[in-house]
Amino acid sequence: MRPLIANVRLDHFRHNYLQARQRHGGRALAVVKANAYGHGAVRCAQTVADIADGFAVACLEEALQLRAAGIRGPILLLEGVFEAAELAEVQAHDLWLVVQNREQLEMLLAAPADKPYRVWLKMDSGMHRAGFFPADYAAAYQRLLQSGKVDGIVKMTHFARADEPGCDATAAQIAAFDAATAGLAGDVSVANSAGIMIHKGAHRDWGRPGIMLYGSSPLPDDDAAAAGLKPVMRLTTRIFGVRELAAGEPVGYGATFITSRPTRVGLMACGYADGYPRLASTGSPVLIDGVRSQVIGRVSMDMMTVDLTDLPQAGIGSEVELWGDSISVGEVAAKAGTISYEVLCNVKRAHFIYS
């Protein structure tokens, strides 16, 4: 069996959910979209089903997967519906939905309703990706309320720069949101993971923790442990080839790495087809038998090479932690010029073990 193992520690996921909810206060939707950021949506949701206030997914398909697995708590469709026919499924499976534009609003108002919908009405408070502009928000809210088709409206927005400490954009979004929703009844949800972690003014009725549930911080320092979070996924592989090279020899495609000294090179089973970022090549950190080292050369489709020169004890069969307890997925992501969200979501072909 190819020795690439993704060990998903479900107790860590449960711990992180409780940390997120406690830090935010009020209630919290566990965001498990994109297959729980690559961790397995069903298993993660089942792990907190007895304590979670609800779940958030991107779309109907993801929600139906959870319902089929026995998840009975509230599930919010963050993107809403894409066509009117989906509203029948929303009703049949007791789903909550975001309404974020005029088209979705008109779909809902025109649809038959055997029972009221629970709507989260989204405002564009400054991100300019989705939601009603502040000047149009109250009118959309009133149309929903007067339709008789809703049993509650949660007012929501999403932050564009909450992961930038010291940036005043989040405070400006909160102010715009509060001004436009003044006098409109209902619960409020504005905080994503970064909002929960550093913006106390964003702590309202409902939090929407995402990446922090998986033990990674959205903040630049990625100090998840200091925030009380535990990494959920530990991705490991093993060395299955070793060779000795003299100084001045190239390693890997494109000869992007040239040995500067006699070098022991370890070959390990993982590559960009498995989800390891190709741009995180020479210098990307790894832990080999508990000792920190680095990737050398380009990441290939199925294999990578690492420096064993200063690890005489390491060889065939040595365990390599690609990220997890000692190597932060955020550090790997930064080396590739991306974010931990993308790296985790792309994990493929590993053998998933849930513990």
mmCIF file of C-alpha atoms in Angstrom:
data_model
loop_
_atom_site.group_PDB
_atom_site.id
_atom_site.type_symbol
_atom_site.label_atom_id
_atom_site.label_comp_id
_atom_site.label_asym_id
_atom_site.label_seq_id
_atom_site.Cartn_x
_atom_site.Cartn_y
_atom_site.Cartn_z
ATOM 1 C CA MET A 1 0.000 0.000 0.000
ATOM 2 C CA ARG A 2 1.304 3.432 -0.904
ATOM 3 C CA PRO A 3 2.326 4.946 2.430
ATOM 4 C CA LEU A 4 0.624 8.334 2.139
ATOM 5 C CA ILE A 5 -1.631 8.605 5.190
ATOM 6 C CA ALA A 6 -4.025 11.406 6.160
ATOM 7 C CA ASN A 7 -4.787 10.845 9.821
ATOM 8 C CA VAL A 8 -7.869 12.894 10.700
ATOM 9 C CA ARG A 9 -8.136 13.329 14.465
ATOM 10 C CA LEU A 10 -11.845 13.781 15.034
ATOM 11 C CA ASP A 11 -11.345 14.574 18.710
ATOM 12 C CA HIS A 12 -9.291 17.585 17.589
ATOM 13 C CA PHE A 13 -12.164 18.710 15.350
ATOM 14 C CA ARG A 14 -14.572 18.484 18.267
ATOM 15 C CA HIS A 15 -12.142 20.385 20.489
ATOM 16 C CA ASN A 16 -11.756 23.150 17.899
ATOM 17 C CA TYR A 17 -15.508 23.533 17.467
ATOM 18 C CA LEU A 18 -15.937 24.025 21.203
ATOM 19 C CA GLN A 19 -13.061 26.519 21.232
ATOM 20 C CA ALA A 20 -14.604 28.480 18.361
ATOM 21 C CA ARG A 21 -18.048 28.619 19.937
ATOM 22 C CA GLN A 22 -16.685 29.615 23.327
ATOM 23 C CA ARG A 23 -14.524 32.359 21.838
ATOM 24 C CA HIS A 24 -17.401 33.736 19.788
ATOM 25 C CA GLY A 25 -20.212 33.282 22.282
ATOM 26 C CA GLY A 26 -23.760 32.616 21.222
ATOM 27 C CA ARG A 27 -24.205 29.893 18.617
ATOM 28 C CA ALA A 28 -21.906 28.640 15.874
ATOM 29 C CA LEU A 29 -22.430 26.904 12.551
ATOM 30 C CA ALA A 30 -19.673 24.399 11.818
ATOM 31 C CA VAL A 31 -18.610 25.143 8.253
ATOM 32 C CA VAL A 32 -18.064 21.786 6.533
ATOM 33 C CA LYS A 33 -18.273 22.835 2.894
ATOM 34 C CA ALA A 34 -15.820 21.427 0.322
ATOM 35 C CA ASN A 35 -15.874 18.030 2.055
ATOM 36 C CA ALA A 36 -14.985 19.702 5.340
ATOM 37 C CA TYR A 37 -11.973 21.418 3.772
ATOM 38 C CA GLY A 38 -10.749 18.038 2.559
ATOM 39 C CA HIS A 39 -11.199 16.244 5.888
ATOM 40 C CA GLY A 40 -14.447 14.351 5.207
ATOM 41 C CA ALA A 41 -17.694 16.236 5.748
ATOM 42 C CA VAL A 42 -19.773 13.316 6.981
ATOM 43 C CA ARG A 43 -17.261 12.117 9.561
ATOM 44 C CA CYS A 44 -16.578 15.626 10.837
ATOM 45 C CA ALA A 45 -20.272 16.498 11.083
ATOM 46 C CA GLN A 46 -21.085 13.251 12.864
ATOM 47 C CA THR A 47 -18.345 13.998 15.389
ATOM 48 C CA VAL A 48 -20.038 17.199 16.573
ATOM 49 C CA ALA A 49 -23.665 16.383 15.749
ATOM 50 C CA ASP A 50 -24.555 16.207 19.439
ATOM 51 C CA ILE A 51 -23.079 19.617 20.289
ATOM 52 C CA ALA A 52 -23.127 21.710 17.104
ATOM 53 C CA ASP A 53 -25.733 24.427 16.741
ATOM 54 C CA GLY A 54 -25.823 23.669 13.038
ATOM 55 C CA PHE A 55 -23.722 23.276 9.916
ATOM 56 C CA ALA A 56 -22.923 25.335 6.854
ATOM 57 C CA VAL A 57 -22.236 23.957 3.386
ATOM 58 C CA ALA A 58 -21.868 25.551 -0.012
ATOM 59 C CA CYS A 59 -24.738 23.969 -1.894
ATOM 60 C CA LEU A 60 -27.664 21.570 -1.932
ATOM 61 C CA GLU A 61 -25.602 18.533 -2.925
ATOM 62 C CA GLU A 62 -23.406 18.904 0.131
ATOM 63 C CA ALA A 63 -26.421 19.299 2.398
ATOM 64 C CA LEU A 64 -28.124 16.185 1.023
ATOM 65 C CA GLN A 65 -24.976 14.163 1.672
ATOM 66 C CA LEU A 66 -25.156 15.126 5.341
ATOM 67 C CA ARG A 67 -28.871 14.412 5.581
ATOM 68 C CA ALA A 68 -28.344 10.978 3.999
ATOM 69 C CA ALA A 69 -25.719 10.274 6.663
ATOM 70 C CA GLY A 70 -28.181 11.008 9.446
ATOM 71 C CA ILE A 71 -27.287 14.611 10.276
ATOM 72 C CA ARG A 72 -30.532 16.135 11.505
ATOM 73 C CA GLY A 73 -29.455 19.521 12.819
ATOM 74 C CA PRO A 74 -29.803 22.792 10.918
ATOM 75 C CA ILE A 75 -27.841 22.986 7.655
ATOM 76 C CA LEU A 76 -27.360 26.318 5.910
ATOM 77 C CA LEU A 77 -26.744 26.600 2.153
ATOM 78 C CA LEU A 78 -24.149 29.383 2.003
ATOM 79 C CA GLU A 79 -24.568 29.928 -1.733
ATOM 80 C CA GLY A 80 -28.339 29.565 -1.605
ATOM 81 C CA VAL A 81 -30.073 27.834 -4.496
ATOM 82 C CA PHE A 82 -29.084 27.988 -8.150
ATOM 83 C CA GLU A 83 -32.512 27.293 -9.616
ATOM 84 C CA ALA A 84 -36.070 27.402 -8.369
ATOM 85 C CA ALA A 85 -36.500 23.612 -8.491
ATOM 86 C CA GLU A 86 -34.034 23.280 -5.617
ATOM 87 C CA LEU A 87 -36.406 25.017 -3.246
ATOM 88 C CA ALA A 88 -38.573 21.892 -3.074
ATOM 89 C CA GLU A 89 -35.539 19.981 -1.756
ATOM 90 C CA VAL A 90 -34.841 22.769 0.701
ATOM 91 C CA GLN A 91 -38.325 22.316 2.111
ATOM 92 C CA ALA A 92 -38.291 18.522 2.001
ATOM 93 C CA HIS A 93 -35.039 18.311 3.950
ATOM 94 C CA ASP A 94 -35.599 21.223 6.342
ATOM 95 C CA LEU A 95 -32.637 23.224 5.105
ATOM 96 C CA TRP A 96 -31.833 26.858 5.749
ATOM 97 C CA LEU A 97 -30.756 29.012 2.833
ATOM 98 C CA VAL A 98 -28.889 32.199 2.121
ATOM 99 C CA VAL A 99 -30.591 34.709 -0.163
ATOM 100 C CA GLN A 100 -27.925 36.951 -1.626
ATOM 101 C CA ASN A 101 -29.321 38.533 -4.797
ATOM 102 C CA ARG A 102 -32.523 39.651 -6.452
ATOM 103 C CA GLU A 103 -32.786 36.505 -8.571
ATOM 104 C CA GLN A 104 -32.749 34.234 -5.525
ATOM 105 C CA LEU A 105 -35.247 36.490 -3.787
ATOM 106 C CA GLU A 106 -37.675 36.322 -6.704
ATOM 107 C CA MET A 107 -37.298 32.529 -6.908
ATOM 108 C CA LEU A 108 -38.292 32.183 -3.277
ATOM 109 C CA LEU A 109 -41.181 34.637 -3.472
ATOM 110 C CA ALA A 110 -42.610 32.822 -6.489
ATOM 111 C CA ALA A 111 -42.170 29.297 -5.131
ATOM 112 C CA PRO A 112 -44.891 27.332 -3.359
ATOM 113 C CA ALA A 113 -44.287 26.969 0.348
ATOM 114 C CA ASP A 114 -45.773 24.099 2.334
ATOM 115 C CA LYS A 115 -43.980 25.505 5.373
ATOM 116 C CA PRO A 116 -41.974 28.654 6.044
ATOM 117 C CA TYR A 117 -38.364 29.007 4.935
ATOM 118 C CA ARG A 118 -35.563 29.964 7.299
ATOM 119 C CA VAL A 119 -33.619 32.612 5.383
ATOM 120 C CA TRP A 120 -30.224 34.177 6.004
ATOM 121 C CA LEU A 121 -30.327 37.444 4.083
ATOM 122 C CA LYS A 122 -26.874 38.491 2.972
ATOM 123 C CA MET A 123 -25.610 42.047 2.704
ATOM 124 C CA ASP A 124 -22.666 43.256 0.648
ATOM 125 C CA SER A 125 -21.112 45.465 3.293
ATOM 126 C CA GLY A 126 -17.892 45.996 1.360
ATOM 127 C CA MET A 127 -16.520 42.723 0.004
ATOM 128 C CA HIS A 128 -18.415 43.206 -3.303
ATOM 129 C CA ARG A 129 -18.734 39.528 -4.075
ATOM 130 C CA ALA A 130 -22.306 38.710 -3.101
ATOM 131 C CA GLY A 131 -25.201 40.172 -1.155
ATOM 132 C CA PHE A 132 -27.616 43.093 -1.357
ATOM 133 C CA PHE A 133 -26.100 46.536 -1.218
ATOM 134 C CA PRO A 134 -26.862 48.375 2.048
ATOM 135 C CA ALA A 135 -29.273 50.746 0.308
ATOM 136 C CA ASP A 136 -31.318 47.819 -1.022
ATOM 137 C CA TYR A 137 -31.164 45.563 2.018
ATOM 138 C CA ALA A 138 -34.150 46.785 4.034
ATOM 139 C CA ALA A 139 -36.444 46.526 1.013
ATOM 140 C CA ALA A 140 -35.396 42.923 0.387
ATOM 141 C CA TYR A 141 -35.885 42.167 4.082
ATOM 142 C CA GLN A 142 -39.385 43.656 4.084
ATOM 143 C CA ARG A 143 -40.414 41.774 0.947
ATOM 144 C CA LEU A 144 -39.381 38.500 2.577
ATOM 145 C CA LEU A 145 -41.109 39.360 5.823
ATOM 146 C CA GLN A 146 -44.340 40.423 4.150
ATOM 147 C CA SER A 147 -44.462 37.359 1.893
ATOM 148 C CA GLY A 148 -45.514 35.123 4.748
ATOM 149 C CA LYS A 149 -43.055 32.507 3.470
ATOM 150 C CA VAL A 150 -40.374 32.896 6.137
ATOM 151 C CA ASP A 151 -40.352 32.065 9.830
ATOM 152 C CA GLY A 152 -37.261 34.078 10.555
ATOM 153 C CA ILE A 153 -34.565 36.125 8.856
ATOM 154 C CA VAL A 154 -30.960 36.041 10.009
ATOM 155 C CA LYS A 155 -29.077 39.137 8.905
ATOM 156 C CA MET A 156 -25.600 38.291 7.651
ATOM 157 C CA THR A 157 -22.560 39.632 5.868
ATOM 158 C CA HIS A 158 -19.061 38.366 5.082
ATOM 159 C CA PHE A 159 -15.689 39.994 5.710
ATOM 160 C CA ALA A 160 -13.093 40.586 3.015
ATOM 161 C CA ARG A 161 -10.057 41.402 5.156
ATOM 162 C CA ALA A 162 -10.726 40.089 8.650
ATOM 163 C CA ASP A 163 -7.467 38.105 8.480
ATOM 164 C CA GLU A 164 -5.434 41.323 8.317
ATOM 165 C CA PRO A 165 -4.831 42.537 11.871
ATOM 166 C CA GLY A 166 -4.725 46.300 12.041
ATOM 167 C CA CYS A 167 -6.695 46.785 8.835
ATOM 168 C CA ASP A 168 -9.709 49.040 9.336
ATOM 169 C CA ALA A 169 -11.774 47.420 6.564
ATOM 170 C CA THR A 170 -13.531 45.030 8.933
ATOM 171 C CA ALA A 171 -14.607 47.793 11.288
ATOM 172 C CA ALA A 172 -15.919 49.704 8.285
ATOM 173 C CA GLN A 173 -17.911 46.674 7.111
ATOM 174 C CA ILE A 174 -19.391 46.185 10.569
ATOM 175 C CA ALA A 175 -20.403 49.857 10.724
ATOM 176 C CA ALA A 176 -22.013 49.700 7.278
ATOM 177 C CA PHE A 177 -23.867 46.532 8.178
ATOM 178 C CA ASP A 178 -25.110 47.853 11.504
ATOM 179 C CA ALA A 179 -26.322 51.102 9.953
ATOM 180 C CA ALA A 180 -28.243 49.336 7.187
ATOM 181 C CA THR A 181 -29.868 46.776 9.511
ATOM 182 C CA ALA A 182 -30.828 49.146 12.314
ATOM 183 C CA GLY A 183 -34.408 48.475 13.336
ATOM 184 C CA LEU A 184 -34.673 45.164 11.447
ATOM 185 C CA ALA A 185 -35.526 42.321 13.802
ATOM 186 C CA GLY A 186 -33.730 39.002 13.807
ATOM 187 C CA ASP A 187 -30.479 37.299 14.665
ATOM 188 C CA VAL A 188 -27.159 38.482 13.243
ATOM 189 C CA SER A 189 -24.185 36.563 11.811
ATOM 190 C CA VAL A 190 -21.037 38.307 10.618
ATOM 191 C CA ALA A 191 -17.981 36.491 11.997
ATOM 192 C CA ASN A 192 -15.917 33.979 10.059
ATOM 193 C CA SER A 193 -12.863 32.345 11.684
ATOM 194 C CA ALA A 194 -10.767 35.508 11.583
ATOM 195 C CA GLY A 195 -13.698 37.540 12.841
ATOM 196 C CA ILE A 196 -14.123 35.158 15.750
ATOM 197 C CA MET A 197 -10.439 35.216 16.602
ATOM 198 C CA ILE A 198 -9.621 38.928 16.543
ATOM 199 C CA HIS A 199 -12.706 41.101 16.002
ATOM 200 C CA LYS A 200 -14.812 41.239 19.158
ATOM 201 C CA GLY A 201 -17.220 43.622 17.479
ATOM 202 C CA ALA A 202 -18.109 40.775 15.138
ATOM 203 C CA HIS A 203 -19.290 38.480 17.931
ATOM 204 C CA ARG A 204 -23.057 38.406 17.431
ATOM 205 C CA ASP A 205 -25.757 35.711 17.571
ATOM 206 C CA TRP A 206 -24.207 33.230 15.131
ATOM 207 C CA GLY A 207 -20.548 32.580 14.327
ATOM 208 C CA ARG A 208 -19.449 30.776 11.192
ATOM 209 C CA PRO A 209 -16.092 29.139 12.027
ATOM 210 C CA GLY A 210 -14.392 27.438 9.101
ATOM 211 C CA ILE A 211 -10.624 26.993 8.860
ATOM 212 C CA MET A 212 -10.147 27.247 12.622
ATOM 213 C CA LEU A 213 -12.205 24.066 13.053
ATOM 214 C CA TYR A 214 -9.447 22.204 11.242
ATOM 215 C CA GLY A 215 -6.717 23.550 13.492
ATOM 216 C CA SER A 216 -5.281 26.204 11.216
ATOM 217 C CA SER A 217 -5.322 29.917 11.872
ATOM 218 C CA PRO A 218 -6.375 32.336 9.127
ATOM 219 C CA LEU A 219 -4.038 34.963 10.542
ATOM 220 C CA PRO A 220 -0.599 35.735 9.075
ATOM 221 C CA ASP A 221 1.357 34.298 12.007
ATOM 222 C CA ASP A 222 -0.664 31.041 11.800
ATOM 223 C CA ASP A 223 -0.145 30.537 15.530
ATOM 224 C CA ALA A 224 -3.037 28.130 15.869
ATOM 225 C CA ALA A 225 -1.696 26.508 19.028
ATOM 226 C CA ALA A 226 -1.625 29.850 20.838
ATOM 227 C CA ALA A 227 -5.302 30.205 19.935
ATOM 228 C CA GLY A 228 -6.032 26.861 21.576
ATOM 229 C CA LEU A 229 -6.539 25.019 18.281
ATOM 230 C CA LYS A 230 -5.319 21.534 17.419
ATOM 231 C CA PRO A 231 -4.400 20.392 13.890
ATOM 232 C CA VAL A 232 -6.989 17.916 12.684
ATOM 233 C CA MET A 233 -5.125 16.398 9.732
ATOM 234 C CA ARG A 234 -1.669 14.881 10.032
ATOM 235 C CA LEU A 235 -0.378 14.003 6.570
ATOM 236 C CA THR A 236 2.525 11.558 6.524
ATOM 237 C CA THR A 237 4.410 9.413 4.070
ATOM 238 C CA ARG A 238 7.602 7.337 4.076
ATOM 239 C CA ILE A 239 10.992 7.335 2.428
ATOM 240 C CA PHE A 240 11.196 4.587 -0.178
ATOM 241 C CA GLY A 241 14.466 5.431 -1.920
ATOM 242 C CA VAL A 242 17.847 6.887 -0.935
ATOM 243 C CA ARG A 243 20.797 7.961 -3.054
ATOM 244 C CA GLU A 244 24.128 9.677 -2.473
ATOM 245 C CA LEU A 245 25.081 12.595 -4.687
ATOM 246 C CA ALA A 246 28.319 14.518 -4.953
ATOM 247 C CA ALA A 247 28.447 18.300 -4.736
ATOM 248 C CA GLY A 248 27.350 20.062 -7.895
ATOM 249 C CA GLU A 249 24.690 17.525 -8.936
ATOM 250 C CA PRO A 250 21.125 18.474 -9.972
ATOM 251 C CA VAL A 251 18.030 17.033 -8.318
ATOM 252 C CA GLY A 252 14.632 16.718 -10.007
ATOM 253 C CA TYR A 253 12.886 18.317 -12.950
ATOM 254 C CA GLY A 254 14.469 21.434 -14.365
ATOM 255 C CA ALA A 255 17.615 21.067 -12.227
ATOM 256 C CA THR A 256 16.254 23.798 -9.960
ATOM 257 C CA PHE A 257 18.280 22.422 -7.044
ATOM 258 C CA ILE A 258 22.014 21.806 -7.272
ATOM 259 C CA THR A 259 23.781 20.108 -4.379
ATOM 260 C CA SER A 260 26.305 22.363 -2.674
ATOM 261 C CA ARG A 261 27.896 19.469 -0.749
ATOM 262 C CA PRO A 262 27.816 15.665 -0.775
ATOM 263 C CA THR A 263 24.111 15.039 -0.226
ATOM 264 C CA ARG A 264 21.911 12.143 0.822
ATOM 265 C CA VAL A 265 18.642 12.427 -1.018
ATOM 266 C CA GLY A 266 15.487 10.701 0.196
ATOM 267 C CA LEU A 267 12.630 9.869 -2.162
ATOM 268 C CA MET A 268 9.142 9.889 -0.703
ATOM 269 C CA ALA A 269 5.678 8.977 -1.914
ATOM 270 C CA CYS A 270 3.732 12.210 -2.345
ATOM 271 C CA GLY A 271 3.379 14.800 -5.080
ATOM 272 C CA TYR A 272 1.139 17.415 -6.566
ATOM 273 C CA ALA A 273 -1.352 14.785 -7.764
ATOM 274 C CA ASP A 274 -1.843 14.012 -4.070
ATOM 275 C CA GLY A 275 -2.520 17.659 -3.283
ATOM 276 C CA TYR A 276 0.911 18.756 -2.101
ATOM 277 C CA PRO A 277 1.418 22.211 -3.640
ATOM 278 C CA ARG A 278 3.860 22.085 -6.557
ATOM 279 C CA LEU A 279 5.194 25.562 -5.812
ATOM 280 C CA ALA A 280 6.256 24.484 -2.324
ATOM 281 C CA SER A 281 9.467 22.972 -3.631
ATOM 282 C CA THR A 282 12.993 23.528 -2.295
ATOM 283 C CA GLY A 283 12.858 24.743 1.279
ATOM 284 C CA SER A 284 9.387 23.496 2.146
ATOM 285 C CA PRO A 285 9.609 22.022 5.662
ATOM 286 C CA VAL A 286 9.192 18.354 6.536
ATOM 287 C CA LEU A 287 9.737 16.311 9.691
ATOM 288 C CA ILE A 288 11.693 13.100 9.149
ATOM 289 C CA ASP A 289 11.692 10.662 12.068
ATOM 290 C CA GLY A 290 11.042 13.618 14.343
ATOM 291 C CA VAL A 291 13.809 15.829 12.921
ATOM 292 C CA ARG A 292 13.117 18.872 10.795
ATOM 293 C CA SER A 293 14.474 18.923 7.237
ATOM 294 C CA GLN A 294 13.362 20.240 3.858
ATOM 295 C CA VAL A 295 12.131 19.379 0.399
ATOM 296 C CA ILE A 296 14.796 19.760 -2.302
ATOM 297 C CA GLY A 297 14.060 20.089 -5.999
ATOM 298 C CA ARG A 298 10.683 20.398 -7.651
ATOM 299 C CA VAL A 299 7.638 18.562 -6.398
ATOM 300 C CA SER A 300 6.749 15.907 -8.995
ATOM 301 C CA MET A 301 3.352 14.391 -9.707
ATOM 302 C CA ASP A 302 3.740 11.398 -7.379
ATOM 303 C CA MET A 303 7.106 11.870 -5.657
ATOM 304 C CA MET A 304 9.236 14.383 -3.808
ATOM 305 C CA THR A 305 12.852 14.490 -2.719
ATOM 306 C CA VAL A 306 14.097 15.564 0.691
ATOM 307 C CA ASP A 307 17.472 16.265 2.244
ATOM 308 C CA LEU A 308 18.750 13.447 4.485
ATOM 309 C CA THR A 309 22.350 14.663 4.693
ATOM 310 C CA ASP A 310 22.191 15.664 8.356
ATOM 311 C CA LEU A 311 19.938 12.756 9.321
ATOM 312 C CA PRO A 312 22.196 9.693 9.299
ATOM 313 C CA GLN A 313 19.551 7.675 11.150
ATOM 314 C CA ALA A 314 16.963 8.245 8.407
ATOM 315 C CA GLY A 315 16.547 5.925 5.463
ATOM 316 C CA ILE A 316 14.148 3.524 3.781
ATOM 317 C CA GLY A 317 10.915 3.402 5.760
ATOM 318 C CA SER A 318 11.496 6.617 7.700
ATOM 319 C CA GLU A 319 8.291 8.505 8.449
ATOM 320 C CA VAL A 320 7.904 11.978 6.969
ATOM 321 C CA GLU A 321 5.372 14.423 8.388
ATOM 322 C CA LEU A 322 4.317 16.739 5.585
ATOM 323 C CA TRP A 323 2.109 18.698 7.952
ATOM 324 C CA GLY A 324 0.390 18.046 11.234
ATOM 325 C CA ASP A 325 1.691 18.302 14.775
ATOM 326 C CA SER A 326 5.186 19.682 14.138
ATOM 327 C CA ILE A 327 4.940 21.098 10.617
ATOM 328 C CA SER A 328 2.165 23.652 10.180
ATOM 329 C CA VAL A 329 0.084 23.372 7.047
ATOM 330 C CA GLY A 330 0.144 27.152 7.044
ATOM 331 C CA GLU A 331 3.929 27.130 6.758
ATOM 332 C CA VAL A 332 3.756 24.778 3.788
ATOM 333 C CA ALA A 333 1.081 26.947 2.202
ATOM 334 C CA ALA A 334 3.126 30.108 2.699
ATOM 335 C CA LYS A 335 6.096 28.470 0.991
ATOM 336 C CA ALA A 336 3.824 27.843 -2.004
ATOM 337 C CA GLY A 337 2.416 31.360 -1.974
ATOM 338 C CA THR A 338 -1.068 30.203 -1.029
ATOM 339 C CA ILE A 339 -3.215 29.585 2.060
ATOM 340 C CA SER A 340 -3.900 26.546 4.213
ATOM 341 C CA TYR A 341 -7.529 26.405 2.997
ATOM 342 C CA GLU A 342 -6.414 25.553 -0.535
ATOM 343 C CA VAL A 343 -3.753 23.069 0.533
ATOM 344 C CA LEU A 344 -6.103 21.100 2.795
ATOM 345 C CA CYS A 345 -8.946 21.066 0.268
ATOM 346 C CA ASN A 346 -6.668 19.543 -2.366
ATOM 347 C CA VAL A 347 -5.537 16.449 -0.464
ATOM 348 C CA LYS A 348 -6.120 13.465 -2.749
ATOM 349 C CA ARG A 349 -5.135 9.825 -3.040
ATOM 350 C CA ALA A 350 -4.071 9.584 0.593
ATOM 351 C CA HIS A 351 -5.374 6.754 2.728
ATOM 352 C CA PHE A 352 -7.673 8.475 5.211
ATOM 353 C CA ILE A 353 -7.630 7.156 8.752
ATOM 354 C CA TYR A 354 -10.106 8.575 11.253
ATOM 355 C CA SER A 355 -9.203 8.464 14.891
#
